[in-house]
mmCIF file of C-alpha atoms in Angstrom:
data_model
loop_
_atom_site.group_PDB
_atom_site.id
_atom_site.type_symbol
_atom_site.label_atom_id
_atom_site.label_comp_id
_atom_site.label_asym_id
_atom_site.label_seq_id
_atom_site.Cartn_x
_atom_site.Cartn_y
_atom_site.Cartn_z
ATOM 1 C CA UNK N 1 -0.388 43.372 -15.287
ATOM 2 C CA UNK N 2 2.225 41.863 -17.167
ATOM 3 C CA UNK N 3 3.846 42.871 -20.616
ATOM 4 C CA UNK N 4 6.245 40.796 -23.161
ATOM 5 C CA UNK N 5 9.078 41.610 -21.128
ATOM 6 C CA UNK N 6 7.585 40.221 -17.891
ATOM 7 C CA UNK N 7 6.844 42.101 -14.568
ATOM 8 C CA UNK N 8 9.240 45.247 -13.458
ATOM 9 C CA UNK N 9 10.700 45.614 -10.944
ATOM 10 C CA UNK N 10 8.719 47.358 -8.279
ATOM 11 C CA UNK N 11 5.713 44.486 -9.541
ATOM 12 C CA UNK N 12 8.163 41.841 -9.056
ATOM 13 C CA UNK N 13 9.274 43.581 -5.495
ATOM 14 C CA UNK N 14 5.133 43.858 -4.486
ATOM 15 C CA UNK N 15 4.795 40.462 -5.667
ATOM 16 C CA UNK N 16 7.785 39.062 -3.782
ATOM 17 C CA UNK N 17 6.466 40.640 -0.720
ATOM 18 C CA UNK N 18 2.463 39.702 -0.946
ATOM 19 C CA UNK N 19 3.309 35.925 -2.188
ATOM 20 C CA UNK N 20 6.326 35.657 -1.546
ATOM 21 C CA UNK N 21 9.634 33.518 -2.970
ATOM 22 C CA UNK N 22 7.891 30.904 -5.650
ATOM 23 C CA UNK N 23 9.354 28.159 -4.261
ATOM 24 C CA UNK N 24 7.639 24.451 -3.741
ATOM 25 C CA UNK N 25 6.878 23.377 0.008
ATOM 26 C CA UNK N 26 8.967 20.015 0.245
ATOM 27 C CA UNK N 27 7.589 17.783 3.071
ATOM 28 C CA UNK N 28 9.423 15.323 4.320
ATOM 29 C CA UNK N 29 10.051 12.104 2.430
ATOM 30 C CA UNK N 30 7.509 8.854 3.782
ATOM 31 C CA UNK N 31 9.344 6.258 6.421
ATOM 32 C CA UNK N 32 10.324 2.984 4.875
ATOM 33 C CA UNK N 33 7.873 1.437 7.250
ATOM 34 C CA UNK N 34 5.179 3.977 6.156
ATOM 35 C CA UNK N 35 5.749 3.260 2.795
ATOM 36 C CA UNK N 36 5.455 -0.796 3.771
ATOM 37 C CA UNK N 37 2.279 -0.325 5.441
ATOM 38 C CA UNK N 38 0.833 1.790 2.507
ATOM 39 C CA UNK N 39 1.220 -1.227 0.599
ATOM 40 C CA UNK N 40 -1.860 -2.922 2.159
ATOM 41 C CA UNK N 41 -4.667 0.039 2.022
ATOM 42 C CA UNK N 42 -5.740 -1.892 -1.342
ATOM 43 C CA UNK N 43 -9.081 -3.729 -1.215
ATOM 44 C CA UNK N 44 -7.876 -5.905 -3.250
ATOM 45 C CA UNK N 45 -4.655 -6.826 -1.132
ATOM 46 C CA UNK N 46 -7.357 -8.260 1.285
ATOM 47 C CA UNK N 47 -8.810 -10.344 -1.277
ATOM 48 C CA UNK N 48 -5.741 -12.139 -1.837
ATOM 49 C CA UNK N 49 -5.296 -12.123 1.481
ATOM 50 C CA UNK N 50 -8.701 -14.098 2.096
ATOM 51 C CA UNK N 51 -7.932 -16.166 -0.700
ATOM 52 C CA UNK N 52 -4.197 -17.362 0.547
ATOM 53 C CA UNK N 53 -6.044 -17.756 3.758
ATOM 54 C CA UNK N 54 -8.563 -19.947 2.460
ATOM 55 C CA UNK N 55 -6.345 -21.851 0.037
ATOM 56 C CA UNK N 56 -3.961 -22.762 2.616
ATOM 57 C CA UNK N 57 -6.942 -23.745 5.725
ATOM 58 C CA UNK N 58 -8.235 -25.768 2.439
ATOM 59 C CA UNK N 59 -4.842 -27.968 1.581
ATOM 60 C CA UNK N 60 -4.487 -28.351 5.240
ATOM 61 C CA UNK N 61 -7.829 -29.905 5.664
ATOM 62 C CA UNK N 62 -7.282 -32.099 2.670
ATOM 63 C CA UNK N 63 -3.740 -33.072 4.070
ATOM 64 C CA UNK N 64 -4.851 -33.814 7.672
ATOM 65 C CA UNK N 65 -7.947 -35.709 6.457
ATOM 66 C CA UNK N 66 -5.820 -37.577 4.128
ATOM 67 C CA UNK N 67 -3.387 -38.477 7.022
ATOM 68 C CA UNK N 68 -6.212 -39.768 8.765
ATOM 69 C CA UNK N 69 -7.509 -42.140 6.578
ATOM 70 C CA UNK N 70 -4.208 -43.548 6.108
ATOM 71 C CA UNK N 71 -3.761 -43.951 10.020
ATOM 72 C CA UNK N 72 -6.708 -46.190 9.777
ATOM 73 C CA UNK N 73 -5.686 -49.762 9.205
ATOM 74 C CA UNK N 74 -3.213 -49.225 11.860
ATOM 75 C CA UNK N 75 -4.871 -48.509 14.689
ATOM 76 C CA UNK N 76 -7.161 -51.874 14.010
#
């Protein structure tokens, strides 16, 4: 029901009244600490996650075992 030169008025006034104003709904912007948390919904954020974990139970294995071993002769 519109033409070249757009809706009249008393379309404009039933539209303004049935839909009303066209304006956006703004919601309220995210907390800084939601925004943080967001950050680890990723799948693959665990996976790194496993992998750091892994890594470092890994080199502290290796470290401990190797301070072991060296602890040897001594206590001979």
């Amino acid at each position: 029901a519109t033409s070249r030169k757009g809706l009249t008025s008393s379309v404009a006034a039933e539209r303004l009244v049935l839909d009303g104003r066209n304006r956006l709904e703004s919601a309220p912007p995210p907390s800084l600490l939601t925004i943080f948390i967001n950050q680890f919904k990723d799948f693959i954020i665990y996976i790194l996650l496993f992998a750091i974990l892994l890594l470092n139970g890994l080199i502290g294995f290796f470290q401990e075992l190797s301070a072991n071993r060296s602890l040897e002769p001594y206590k001979k």
